[in-house]
PDB file of C-alpha atoms and ligand atoms in Angstrom:
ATOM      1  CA  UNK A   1      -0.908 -24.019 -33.000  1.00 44.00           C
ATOM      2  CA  UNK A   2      -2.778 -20.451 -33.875  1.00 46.00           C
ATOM      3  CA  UNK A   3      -0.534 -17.697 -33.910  1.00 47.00           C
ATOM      4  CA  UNK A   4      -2.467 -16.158 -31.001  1.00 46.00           C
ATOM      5  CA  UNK A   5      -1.203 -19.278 -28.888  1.00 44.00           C
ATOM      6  CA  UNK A   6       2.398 -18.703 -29.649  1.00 46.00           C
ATOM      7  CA  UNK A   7       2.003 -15.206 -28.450  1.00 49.00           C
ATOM      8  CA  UNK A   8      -0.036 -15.628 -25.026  1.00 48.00           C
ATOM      9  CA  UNK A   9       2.394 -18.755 -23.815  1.00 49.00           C
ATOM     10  CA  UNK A  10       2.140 -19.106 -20.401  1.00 50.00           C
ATOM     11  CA  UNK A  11       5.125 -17.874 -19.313  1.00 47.00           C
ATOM     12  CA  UNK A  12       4.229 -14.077 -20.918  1.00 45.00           C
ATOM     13  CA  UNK A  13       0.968 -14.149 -19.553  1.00 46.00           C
ATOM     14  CA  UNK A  14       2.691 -14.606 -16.059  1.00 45.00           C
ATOM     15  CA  UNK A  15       5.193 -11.769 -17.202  1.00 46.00           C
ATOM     16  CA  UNK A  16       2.837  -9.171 -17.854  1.00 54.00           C
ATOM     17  CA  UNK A  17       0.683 -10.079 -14.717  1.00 83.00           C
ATOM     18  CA  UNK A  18       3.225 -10.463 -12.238  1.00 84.00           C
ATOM     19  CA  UNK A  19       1.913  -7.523 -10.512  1.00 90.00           C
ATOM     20  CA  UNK A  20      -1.649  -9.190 -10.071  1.00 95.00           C
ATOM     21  CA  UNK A  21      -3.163  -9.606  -6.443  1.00 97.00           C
ATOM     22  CA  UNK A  22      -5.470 -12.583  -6.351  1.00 97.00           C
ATOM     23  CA  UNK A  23      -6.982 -13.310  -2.601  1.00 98.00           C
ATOM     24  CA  UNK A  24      -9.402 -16.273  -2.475  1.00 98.00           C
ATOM     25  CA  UNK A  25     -11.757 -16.517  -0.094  1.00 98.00           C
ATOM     26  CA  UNK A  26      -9.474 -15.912   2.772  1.00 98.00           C
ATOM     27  CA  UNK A  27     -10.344 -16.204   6.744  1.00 98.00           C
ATOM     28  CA  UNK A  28      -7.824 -15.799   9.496  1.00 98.00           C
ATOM     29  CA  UNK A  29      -8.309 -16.505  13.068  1.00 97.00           C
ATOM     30  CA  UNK A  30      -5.870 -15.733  15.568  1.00 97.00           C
ATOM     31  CA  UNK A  31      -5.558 -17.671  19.024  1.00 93.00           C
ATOM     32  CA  UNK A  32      -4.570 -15.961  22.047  1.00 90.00           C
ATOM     33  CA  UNK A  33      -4.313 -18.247  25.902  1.00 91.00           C
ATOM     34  CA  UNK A  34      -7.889 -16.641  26.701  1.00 91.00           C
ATOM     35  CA  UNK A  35     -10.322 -16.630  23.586  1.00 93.00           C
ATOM     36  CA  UNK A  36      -9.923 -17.121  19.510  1.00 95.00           C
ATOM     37  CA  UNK A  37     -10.418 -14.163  17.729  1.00 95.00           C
ATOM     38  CA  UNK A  38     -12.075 -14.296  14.050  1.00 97.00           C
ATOM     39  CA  UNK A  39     -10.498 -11.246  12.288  1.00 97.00           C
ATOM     40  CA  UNK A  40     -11.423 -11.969   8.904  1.00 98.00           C
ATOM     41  CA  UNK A  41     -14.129 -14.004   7.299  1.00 97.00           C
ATOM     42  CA  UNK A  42     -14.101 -14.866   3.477  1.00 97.00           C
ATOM     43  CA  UNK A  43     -12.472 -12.440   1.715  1.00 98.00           C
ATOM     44  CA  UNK A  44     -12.172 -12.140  -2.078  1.00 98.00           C
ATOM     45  CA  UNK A  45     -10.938  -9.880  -4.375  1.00 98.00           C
ATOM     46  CA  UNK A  46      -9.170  -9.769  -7.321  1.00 97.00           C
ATOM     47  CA  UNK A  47      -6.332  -6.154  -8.128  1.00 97.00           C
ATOM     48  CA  UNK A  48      -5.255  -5.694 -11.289  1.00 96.00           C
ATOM     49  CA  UNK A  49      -1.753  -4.868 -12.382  1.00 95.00           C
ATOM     50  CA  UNK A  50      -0.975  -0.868 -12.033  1.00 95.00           C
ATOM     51  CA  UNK A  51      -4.217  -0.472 -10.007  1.00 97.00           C
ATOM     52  CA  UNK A  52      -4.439   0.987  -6.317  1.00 97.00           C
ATOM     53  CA  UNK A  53      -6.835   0.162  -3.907  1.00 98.00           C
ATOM     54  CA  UNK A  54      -7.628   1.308  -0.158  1.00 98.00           C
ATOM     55  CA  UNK A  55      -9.139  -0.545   2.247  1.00 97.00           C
ATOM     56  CA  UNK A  56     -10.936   1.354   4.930  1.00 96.00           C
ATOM     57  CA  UNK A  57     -12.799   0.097   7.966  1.00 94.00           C
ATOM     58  CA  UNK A  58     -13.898   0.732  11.809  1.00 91.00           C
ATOM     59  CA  UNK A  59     -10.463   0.103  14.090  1.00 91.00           C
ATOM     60  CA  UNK A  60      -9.841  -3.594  14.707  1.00 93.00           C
ATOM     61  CA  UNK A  61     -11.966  -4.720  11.671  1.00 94.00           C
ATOM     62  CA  UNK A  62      -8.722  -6.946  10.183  1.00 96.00           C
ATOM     63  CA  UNK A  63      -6.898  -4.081   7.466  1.00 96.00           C
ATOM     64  CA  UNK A  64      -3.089  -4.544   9.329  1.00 95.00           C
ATOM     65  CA  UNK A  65      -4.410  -8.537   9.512  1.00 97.00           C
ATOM     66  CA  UNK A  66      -5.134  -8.666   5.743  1.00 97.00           C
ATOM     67  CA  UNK A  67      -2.120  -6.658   4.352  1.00 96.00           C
ATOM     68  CA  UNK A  68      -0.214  -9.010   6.405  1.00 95.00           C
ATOM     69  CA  UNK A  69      -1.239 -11.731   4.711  1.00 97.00           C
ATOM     70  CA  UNK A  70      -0.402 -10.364   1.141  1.00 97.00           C
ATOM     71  CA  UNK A  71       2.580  -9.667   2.494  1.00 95.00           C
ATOM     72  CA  UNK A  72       3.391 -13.207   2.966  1.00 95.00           C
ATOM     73  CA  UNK A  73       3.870 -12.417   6.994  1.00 93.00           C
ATOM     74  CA  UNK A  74       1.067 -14.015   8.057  1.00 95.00           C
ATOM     75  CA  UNK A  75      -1.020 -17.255   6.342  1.00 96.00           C
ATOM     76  CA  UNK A  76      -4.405 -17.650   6.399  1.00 97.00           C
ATOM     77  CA  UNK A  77      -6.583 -19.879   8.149  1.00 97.00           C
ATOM     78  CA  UNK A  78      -8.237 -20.738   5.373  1.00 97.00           C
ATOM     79  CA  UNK A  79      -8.311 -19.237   1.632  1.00 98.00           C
ATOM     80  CA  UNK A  80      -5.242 -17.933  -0.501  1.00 97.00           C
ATOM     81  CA  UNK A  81      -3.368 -15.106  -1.962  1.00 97.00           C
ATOM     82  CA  UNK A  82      -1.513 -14.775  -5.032  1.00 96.00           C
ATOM     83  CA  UNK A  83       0.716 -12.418  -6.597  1.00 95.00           C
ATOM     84  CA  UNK A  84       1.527 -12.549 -10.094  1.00 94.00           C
ATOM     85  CA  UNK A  85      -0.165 -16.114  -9.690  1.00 93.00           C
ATOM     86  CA  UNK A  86       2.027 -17.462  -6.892  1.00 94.00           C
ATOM     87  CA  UNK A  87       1.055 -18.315  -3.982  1.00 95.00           C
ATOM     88  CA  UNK A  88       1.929 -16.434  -1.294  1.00 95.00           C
ATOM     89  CA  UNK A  89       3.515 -18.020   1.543  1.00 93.00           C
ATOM     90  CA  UNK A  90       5.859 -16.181   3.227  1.00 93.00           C
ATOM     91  CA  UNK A  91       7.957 -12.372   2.697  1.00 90.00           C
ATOM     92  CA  UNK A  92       9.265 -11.936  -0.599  1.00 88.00           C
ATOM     93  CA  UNK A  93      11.381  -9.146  -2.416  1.00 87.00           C
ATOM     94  CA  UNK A  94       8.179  -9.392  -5.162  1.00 91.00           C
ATOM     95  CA  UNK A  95       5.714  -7.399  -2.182  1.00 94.00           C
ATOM     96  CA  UNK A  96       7.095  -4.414  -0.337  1.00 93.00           C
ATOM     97  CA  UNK A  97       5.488  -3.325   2.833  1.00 91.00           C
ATOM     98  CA  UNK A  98       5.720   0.188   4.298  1.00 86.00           C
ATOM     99  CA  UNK A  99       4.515   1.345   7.987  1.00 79.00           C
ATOM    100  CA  UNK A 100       3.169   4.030  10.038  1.00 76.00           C
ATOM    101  CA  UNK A 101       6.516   3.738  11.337  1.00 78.00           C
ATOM    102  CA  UNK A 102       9.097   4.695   9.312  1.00 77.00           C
ATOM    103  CA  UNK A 103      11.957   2.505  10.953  1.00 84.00           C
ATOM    104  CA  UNK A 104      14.887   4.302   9.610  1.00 92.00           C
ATOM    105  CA  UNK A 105      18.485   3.847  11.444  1.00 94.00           C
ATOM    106  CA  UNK A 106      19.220   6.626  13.028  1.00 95.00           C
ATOM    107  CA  UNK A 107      22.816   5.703  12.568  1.00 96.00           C
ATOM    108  CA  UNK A 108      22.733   4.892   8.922  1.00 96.00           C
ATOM    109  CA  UNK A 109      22.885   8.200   6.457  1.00 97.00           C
ATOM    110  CA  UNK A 110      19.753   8.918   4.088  1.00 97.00           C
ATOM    111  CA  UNK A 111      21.058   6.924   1.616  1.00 97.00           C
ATOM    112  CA  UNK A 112      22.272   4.222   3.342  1.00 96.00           C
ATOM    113  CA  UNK A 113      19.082   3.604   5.024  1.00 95.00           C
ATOM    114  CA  UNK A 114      17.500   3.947   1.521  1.00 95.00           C
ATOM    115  CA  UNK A 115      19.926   0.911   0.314  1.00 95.00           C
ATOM    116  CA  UNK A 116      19.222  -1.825   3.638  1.00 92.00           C
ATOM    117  CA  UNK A 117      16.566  -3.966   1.405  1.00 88.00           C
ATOM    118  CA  UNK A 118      18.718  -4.247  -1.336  1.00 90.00           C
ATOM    119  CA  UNK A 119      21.815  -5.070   0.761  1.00 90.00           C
ATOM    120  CA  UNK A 120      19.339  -7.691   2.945  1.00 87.00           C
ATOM    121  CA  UNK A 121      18.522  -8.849  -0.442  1.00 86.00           C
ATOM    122  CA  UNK A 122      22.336  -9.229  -1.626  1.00 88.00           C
ATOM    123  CA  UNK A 123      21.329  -6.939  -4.848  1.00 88.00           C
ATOM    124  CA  UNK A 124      24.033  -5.571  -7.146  1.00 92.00           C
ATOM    125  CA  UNK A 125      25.163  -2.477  -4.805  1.00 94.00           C
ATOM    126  CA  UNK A 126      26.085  -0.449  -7.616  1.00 95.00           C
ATOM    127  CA  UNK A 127      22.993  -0.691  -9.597  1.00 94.00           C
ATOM    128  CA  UNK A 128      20.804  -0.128  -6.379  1.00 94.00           C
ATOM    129  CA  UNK A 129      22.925   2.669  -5.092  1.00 96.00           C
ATOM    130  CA  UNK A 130      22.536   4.371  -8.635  1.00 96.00           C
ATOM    131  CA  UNK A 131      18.653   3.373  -8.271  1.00 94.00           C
ATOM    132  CA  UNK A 132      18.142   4.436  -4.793  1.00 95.00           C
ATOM    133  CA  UNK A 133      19.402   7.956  -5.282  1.00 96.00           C
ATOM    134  CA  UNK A 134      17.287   8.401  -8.401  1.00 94.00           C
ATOM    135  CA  UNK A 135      14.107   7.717  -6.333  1.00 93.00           C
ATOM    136  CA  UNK A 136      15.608   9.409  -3.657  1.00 95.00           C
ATOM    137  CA  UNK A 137      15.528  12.283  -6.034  1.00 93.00           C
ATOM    138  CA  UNK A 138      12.190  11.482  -7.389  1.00 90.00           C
ATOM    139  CA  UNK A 139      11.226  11.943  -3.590  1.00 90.00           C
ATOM    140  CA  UNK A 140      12.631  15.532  -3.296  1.00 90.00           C
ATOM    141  CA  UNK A 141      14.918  13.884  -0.788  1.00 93.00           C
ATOM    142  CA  UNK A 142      18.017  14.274  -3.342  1.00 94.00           C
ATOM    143  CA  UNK A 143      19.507  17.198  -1.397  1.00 95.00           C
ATOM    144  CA  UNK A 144      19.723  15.099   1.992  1.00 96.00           C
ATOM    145  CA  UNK A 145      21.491  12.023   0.588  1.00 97.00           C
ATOM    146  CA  UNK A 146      24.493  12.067   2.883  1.00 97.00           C
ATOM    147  CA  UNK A 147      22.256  13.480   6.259  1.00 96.00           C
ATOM    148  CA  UNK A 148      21.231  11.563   8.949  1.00 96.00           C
ATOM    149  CA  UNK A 149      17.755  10.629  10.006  1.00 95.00           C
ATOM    150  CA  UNK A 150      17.515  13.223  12.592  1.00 95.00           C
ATOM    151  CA  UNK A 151      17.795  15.843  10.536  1.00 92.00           C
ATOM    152  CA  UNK A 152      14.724  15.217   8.714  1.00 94.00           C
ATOM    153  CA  UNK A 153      10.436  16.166   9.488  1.00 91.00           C
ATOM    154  CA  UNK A 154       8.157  13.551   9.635  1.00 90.00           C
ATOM    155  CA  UNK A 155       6.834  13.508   6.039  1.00 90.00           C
ATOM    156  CA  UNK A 156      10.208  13.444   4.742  1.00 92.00           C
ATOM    157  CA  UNK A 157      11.413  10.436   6.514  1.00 93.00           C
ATOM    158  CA  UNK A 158       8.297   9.021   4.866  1.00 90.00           C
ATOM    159  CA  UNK A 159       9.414   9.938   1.787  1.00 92.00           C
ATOM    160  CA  UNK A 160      12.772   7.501   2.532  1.00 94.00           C
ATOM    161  CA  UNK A 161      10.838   4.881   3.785  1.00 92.00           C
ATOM    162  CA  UNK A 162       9.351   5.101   0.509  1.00 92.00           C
ATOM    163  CA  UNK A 163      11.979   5.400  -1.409  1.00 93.00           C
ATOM    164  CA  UNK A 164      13.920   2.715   0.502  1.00 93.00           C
ATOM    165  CA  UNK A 165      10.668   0.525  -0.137  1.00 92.00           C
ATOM    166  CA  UNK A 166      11.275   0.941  -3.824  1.00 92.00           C
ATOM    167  CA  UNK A 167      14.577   0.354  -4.230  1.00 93.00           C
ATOM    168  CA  UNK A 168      14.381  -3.014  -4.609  1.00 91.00           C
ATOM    169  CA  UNK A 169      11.770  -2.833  -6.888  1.00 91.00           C
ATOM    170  CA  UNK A 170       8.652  -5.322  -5.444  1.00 94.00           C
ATOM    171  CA  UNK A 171       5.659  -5.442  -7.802  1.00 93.00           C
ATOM    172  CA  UNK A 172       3.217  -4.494  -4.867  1.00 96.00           C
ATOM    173  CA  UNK A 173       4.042  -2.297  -2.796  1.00 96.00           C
ATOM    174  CA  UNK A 174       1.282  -2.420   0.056  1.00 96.00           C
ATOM    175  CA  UNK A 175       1.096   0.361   2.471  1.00 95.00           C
ATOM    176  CA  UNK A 176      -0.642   0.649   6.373  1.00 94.00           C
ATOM    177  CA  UNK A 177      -1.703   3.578   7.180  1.00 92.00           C
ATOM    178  CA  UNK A 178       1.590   5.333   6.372  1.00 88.00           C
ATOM    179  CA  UNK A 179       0.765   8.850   6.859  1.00 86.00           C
ATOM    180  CA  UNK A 180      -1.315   9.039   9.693  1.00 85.00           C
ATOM    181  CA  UNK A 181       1.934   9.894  12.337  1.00 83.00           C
ATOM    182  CA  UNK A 182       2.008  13.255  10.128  1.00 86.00           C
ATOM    183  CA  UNK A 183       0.537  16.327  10.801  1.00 88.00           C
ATOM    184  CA  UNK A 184      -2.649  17.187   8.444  1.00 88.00           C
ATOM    185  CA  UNK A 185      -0.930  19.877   6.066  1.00 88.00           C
ATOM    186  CA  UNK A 186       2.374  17.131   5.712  1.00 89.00           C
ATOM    187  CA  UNK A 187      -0.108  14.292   4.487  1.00 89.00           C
ATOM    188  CA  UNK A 188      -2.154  16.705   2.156  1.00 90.00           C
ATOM    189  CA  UNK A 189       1.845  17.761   0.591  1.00 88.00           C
ATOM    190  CA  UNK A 190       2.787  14.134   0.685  1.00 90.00           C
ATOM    191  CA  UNK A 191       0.130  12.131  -0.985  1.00 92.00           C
ATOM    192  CA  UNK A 192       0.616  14.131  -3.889  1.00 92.00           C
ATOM    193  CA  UNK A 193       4.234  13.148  -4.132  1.00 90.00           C
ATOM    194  CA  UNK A 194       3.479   9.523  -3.006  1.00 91.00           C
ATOM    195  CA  UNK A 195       0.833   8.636  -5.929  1.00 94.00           C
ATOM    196  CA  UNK A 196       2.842  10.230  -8.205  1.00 92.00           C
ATOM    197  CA  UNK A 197       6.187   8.188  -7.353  1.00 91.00           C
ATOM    198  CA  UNK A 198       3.615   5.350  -6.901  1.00 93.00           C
ATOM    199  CA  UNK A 199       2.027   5.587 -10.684  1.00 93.00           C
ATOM    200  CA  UNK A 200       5.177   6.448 -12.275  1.00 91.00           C
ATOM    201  CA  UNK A 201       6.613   3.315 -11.069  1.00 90.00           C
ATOM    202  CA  UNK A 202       3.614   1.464 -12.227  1.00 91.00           C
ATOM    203  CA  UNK A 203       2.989  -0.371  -8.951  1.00 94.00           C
ATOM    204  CA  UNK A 204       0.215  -1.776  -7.892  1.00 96.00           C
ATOM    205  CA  UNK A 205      -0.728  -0.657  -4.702  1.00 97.00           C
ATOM    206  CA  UNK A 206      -2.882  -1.495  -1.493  1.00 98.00           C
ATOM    207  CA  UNK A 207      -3.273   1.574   0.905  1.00 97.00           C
ATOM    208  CA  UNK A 208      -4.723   0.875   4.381  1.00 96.00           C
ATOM    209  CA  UNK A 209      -6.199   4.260   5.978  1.00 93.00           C
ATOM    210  CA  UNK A 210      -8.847   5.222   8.377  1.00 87.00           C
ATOM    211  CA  UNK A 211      -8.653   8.394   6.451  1.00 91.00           C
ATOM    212  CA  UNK A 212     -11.758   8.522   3.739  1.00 94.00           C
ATOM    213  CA  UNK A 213     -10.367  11.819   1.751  1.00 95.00           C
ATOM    214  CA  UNK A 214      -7.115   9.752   1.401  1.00 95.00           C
ATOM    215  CA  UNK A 215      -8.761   6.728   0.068  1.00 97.00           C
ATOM    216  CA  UNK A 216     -11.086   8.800  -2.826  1.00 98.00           C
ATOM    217  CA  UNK A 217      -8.078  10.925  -3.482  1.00 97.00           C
ATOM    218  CA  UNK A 218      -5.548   8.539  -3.863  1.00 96.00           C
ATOM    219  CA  UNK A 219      -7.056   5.653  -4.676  1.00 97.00           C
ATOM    220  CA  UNK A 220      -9.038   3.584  -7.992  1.00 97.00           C
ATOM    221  CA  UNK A 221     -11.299   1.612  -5.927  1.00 98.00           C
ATOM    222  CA  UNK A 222     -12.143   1.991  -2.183  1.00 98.00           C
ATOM    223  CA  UNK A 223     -13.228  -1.185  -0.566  1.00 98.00           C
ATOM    224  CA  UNK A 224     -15.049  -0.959   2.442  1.00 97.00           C
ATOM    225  CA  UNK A 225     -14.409  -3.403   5.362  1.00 96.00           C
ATOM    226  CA  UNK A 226     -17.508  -4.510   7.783  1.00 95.00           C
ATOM    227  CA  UNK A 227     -16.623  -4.684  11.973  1.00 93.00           C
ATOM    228  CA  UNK A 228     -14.891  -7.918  12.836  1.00 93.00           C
ATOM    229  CA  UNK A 229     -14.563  -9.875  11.468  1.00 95.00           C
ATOM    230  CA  UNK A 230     -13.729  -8.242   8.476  1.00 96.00           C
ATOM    231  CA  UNK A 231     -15.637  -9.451   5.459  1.00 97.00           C
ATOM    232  CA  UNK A 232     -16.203  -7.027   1.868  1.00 97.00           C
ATOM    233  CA  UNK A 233     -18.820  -4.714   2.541  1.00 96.00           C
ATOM    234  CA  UNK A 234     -18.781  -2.534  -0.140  1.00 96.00           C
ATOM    235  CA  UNK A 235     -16.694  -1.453  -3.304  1.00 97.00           C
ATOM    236  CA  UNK A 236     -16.465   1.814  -5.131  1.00 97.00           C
ATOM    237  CA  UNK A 237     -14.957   3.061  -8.329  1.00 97.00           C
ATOM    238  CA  UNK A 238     -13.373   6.038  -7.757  1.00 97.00           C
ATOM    239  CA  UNK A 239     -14.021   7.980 -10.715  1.00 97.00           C
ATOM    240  CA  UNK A 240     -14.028  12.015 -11.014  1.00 97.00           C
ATOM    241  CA  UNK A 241     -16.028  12.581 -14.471  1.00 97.00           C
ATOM    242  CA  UNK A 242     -15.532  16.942 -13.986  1.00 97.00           C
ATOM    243  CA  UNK A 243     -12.216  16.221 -15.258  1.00 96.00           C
ATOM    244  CA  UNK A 244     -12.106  14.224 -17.912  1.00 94.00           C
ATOM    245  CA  UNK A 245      -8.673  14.103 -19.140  1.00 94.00           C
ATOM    246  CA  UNK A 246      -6.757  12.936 -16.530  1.00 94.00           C
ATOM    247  CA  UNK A 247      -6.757  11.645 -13.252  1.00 93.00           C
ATOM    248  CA  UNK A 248      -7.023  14.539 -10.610  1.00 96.00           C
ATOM    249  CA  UNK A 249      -3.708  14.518  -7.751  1.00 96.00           C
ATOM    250  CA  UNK A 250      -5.260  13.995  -4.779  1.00 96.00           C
ATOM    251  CA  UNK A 251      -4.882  17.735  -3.945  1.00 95.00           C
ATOM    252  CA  UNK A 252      -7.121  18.647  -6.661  1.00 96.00           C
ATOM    253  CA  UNK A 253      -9.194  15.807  -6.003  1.00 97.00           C
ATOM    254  CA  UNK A 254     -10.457  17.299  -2.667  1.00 97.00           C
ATOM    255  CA  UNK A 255     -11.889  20.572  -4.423  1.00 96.00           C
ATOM    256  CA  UNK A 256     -14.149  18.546  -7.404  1.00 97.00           C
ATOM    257  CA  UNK A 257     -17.765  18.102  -6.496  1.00 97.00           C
ATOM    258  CA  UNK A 258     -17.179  14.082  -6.656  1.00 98.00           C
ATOM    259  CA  UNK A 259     -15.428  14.130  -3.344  1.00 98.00           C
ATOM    260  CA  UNK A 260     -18.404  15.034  -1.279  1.00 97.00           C
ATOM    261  CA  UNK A 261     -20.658  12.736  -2.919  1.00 97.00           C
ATOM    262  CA  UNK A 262     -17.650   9.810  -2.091  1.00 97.00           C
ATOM    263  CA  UNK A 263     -17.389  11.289   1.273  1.00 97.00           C
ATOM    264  CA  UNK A 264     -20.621  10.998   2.006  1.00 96.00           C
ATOM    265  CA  UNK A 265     -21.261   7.697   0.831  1.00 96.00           C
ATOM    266  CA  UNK A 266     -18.676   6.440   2.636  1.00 96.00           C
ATOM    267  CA  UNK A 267     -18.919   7.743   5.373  1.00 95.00           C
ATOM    268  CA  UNK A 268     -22.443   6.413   5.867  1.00 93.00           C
ATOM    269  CA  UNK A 269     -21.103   3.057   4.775  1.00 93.00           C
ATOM    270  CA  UNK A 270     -18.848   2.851   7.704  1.00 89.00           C
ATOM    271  CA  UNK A 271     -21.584   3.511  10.285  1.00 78.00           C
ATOM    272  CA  UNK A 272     -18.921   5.308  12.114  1.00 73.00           C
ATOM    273  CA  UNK A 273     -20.479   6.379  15.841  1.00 67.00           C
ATOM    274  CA  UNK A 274     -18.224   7.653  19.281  1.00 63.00           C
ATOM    275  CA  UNK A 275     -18.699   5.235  21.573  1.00 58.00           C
ATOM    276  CA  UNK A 276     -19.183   6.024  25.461  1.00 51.00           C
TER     277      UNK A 276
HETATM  278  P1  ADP B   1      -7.140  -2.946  11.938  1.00 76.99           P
HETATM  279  O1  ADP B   1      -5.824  -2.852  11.233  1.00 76.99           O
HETATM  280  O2  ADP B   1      -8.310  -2.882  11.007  1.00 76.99           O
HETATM  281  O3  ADP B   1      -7.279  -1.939  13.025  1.00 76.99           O
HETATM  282  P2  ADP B   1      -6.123  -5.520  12.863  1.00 76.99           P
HETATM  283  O4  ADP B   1      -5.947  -6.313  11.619  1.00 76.99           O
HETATM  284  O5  ADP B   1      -4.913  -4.951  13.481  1.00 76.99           O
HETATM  285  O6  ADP B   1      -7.243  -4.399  12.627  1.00 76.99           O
HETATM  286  O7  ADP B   1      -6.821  -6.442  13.955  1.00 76.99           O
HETATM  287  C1  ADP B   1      -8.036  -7.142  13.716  1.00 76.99           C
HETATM  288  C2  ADP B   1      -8.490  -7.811  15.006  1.00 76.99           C
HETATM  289  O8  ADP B   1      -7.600  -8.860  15.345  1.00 76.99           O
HETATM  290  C3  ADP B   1      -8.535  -6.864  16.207  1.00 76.99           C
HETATM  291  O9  ADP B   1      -9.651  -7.178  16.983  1.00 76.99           O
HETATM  292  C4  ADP B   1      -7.258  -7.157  16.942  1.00 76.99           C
HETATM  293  O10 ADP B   1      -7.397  -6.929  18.318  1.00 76.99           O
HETATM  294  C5  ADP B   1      -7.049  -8.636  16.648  1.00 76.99           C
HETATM  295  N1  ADP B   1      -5.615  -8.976  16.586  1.00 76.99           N
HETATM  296  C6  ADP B   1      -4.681  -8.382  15.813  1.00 76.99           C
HETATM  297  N2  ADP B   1      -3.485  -8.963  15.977  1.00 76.99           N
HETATM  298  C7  ADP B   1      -3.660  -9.957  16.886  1.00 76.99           C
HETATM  299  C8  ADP B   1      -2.802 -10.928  17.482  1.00 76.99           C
HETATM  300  N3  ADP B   1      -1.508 -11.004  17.154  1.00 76.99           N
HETATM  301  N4  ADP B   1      -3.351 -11.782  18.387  1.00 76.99           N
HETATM  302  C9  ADP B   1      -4.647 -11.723  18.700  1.00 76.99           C
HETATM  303  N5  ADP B   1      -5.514 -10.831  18.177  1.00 76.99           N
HETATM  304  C10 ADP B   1      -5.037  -9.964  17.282  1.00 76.99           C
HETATM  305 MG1   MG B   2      -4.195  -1.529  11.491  1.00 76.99          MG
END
């Protein structure tokens, strides 16, 4: 056996992609008493480890739908999805999911809240209490440990939610529209903070949002859903060559002259139009 085989055994190559999202050719219908409703139709696509994508599309073209089903939540009717090349089937610690809503207790204190996955989860409380206020503090929530949830704004209960997603430390954290409760200034503040927690964590990430300056500014590759049902309609590369030595926050993003070229072609690409 080469040396090069001893290295790559199967088991490491596993290891060091366990973060991988792998969706095969997936198509879900849903059945209702009255009709059956295609909401997706042969979707592929292939994320690598530490990379975050958006998915953006008209209202009711199948984003929620397909997040579900890399979330294990829902299966599809036909295809498959993989993470860190095993199958998904149903809700695992390995994926964590975060909502518009933020569903925080309102009975439960910051940190408590921030600690309910890994107590679901029967985690070692010490280690996740210890872990949970770090991110906590990563969040700028490290001052509010001991409050309650109704003592908080809107973009900082996000910033629990998130934190609470983290604490049990999935390898994809997927996200649906998470910010769009929030009022425009709070999202602008908190995607900053988000990608930054996100990267630093090395996640790999799948952001749904209607929003197109959230998906160029936060995001490595935009894909582009078509109306229902949702099939791939177009990818981009989100790349910002006016600053070449590091990846722009999304803040700074917004002012580079990539933006409105992204923008644009985006925006034509999703044919939006008010109906009435
Ligand atoms: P998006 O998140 O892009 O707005 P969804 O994934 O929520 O879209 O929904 C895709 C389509 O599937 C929509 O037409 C929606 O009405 C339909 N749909 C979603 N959930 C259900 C369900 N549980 N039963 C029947 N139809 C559904
Ligand atoms: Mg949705």
């Amino acid at each position: 056996m080469s040396q090069q085989a001893v290295l790559a055994s199967p088991r490491d190559r596993v290891q060091s992609s366990r973060n991988r999202i792998e969706i095969e050719n997936v198509s879900l219908r849903y059945f209702t008493k009255q009709a059956e409703i295609q909401a997706l139709a042969g979707i592929s696509l292939d994320i690598e480890p530490g990379e975050f994508v958006s998915l953006i599309g008209q209202s009711g073209c199948g984003k929620s739908t397909l997040l579900s089903i890399i979330a294990g939540i829902l299966n599809p009717s036909e295809g498959s999805v993989r993470v860190g090349g095993k199958d998904v089937t149903a809700p695992s610690q390995r994926i964590g999911y975060m909502l518009q809503q933020d569903y925080l207790f309102e009975w439960r204190t910051i940190l408590d809240n921030t600690l309910l996955g890994a107590q679901i989860q029967k985690r070692d409380m010490k280690k996740a209490r210890a872990r949970a206020i770090s991110l906590l503090e990563k969040c700028g929530m490290g001052a509010f440990l001991h409050q309650y949830p109704r003592a908080l704004s809107g973009g900082m209960r996000q910033r629990v939610a998130l934190a609470r997603t983290l604490t049990t430390d999935p390898d994809v954290v997927l996200l649906d529209e998470p910010f769009s409760a929030l009022d425009s200034q709070t999202r602008l503040a908190i995607a900053d903070e988000v990608v930054d927690v996100l990267r630093s964590e090395g996640k790999t990430v799948v952001l749904v949002t209607h929003d197109i300056g959230e998906a160029i500014t936060m995001t490595d590759r935009v894909v582009v859903l078509s109306r229902r049902p949702g099939r791939i309609k177009s990818q981009h590369q989100i790349v910002f060559p006016s600053m070449p030595d590091r990846r722009p926050a999304p803040f700074e993003a917004r002012a580079l002259p990539e933006f409105n070229t992204y923008f644009s072609t985006l925006w034509d690409e999703l044919d939006v139009h008010v109906e009435g």
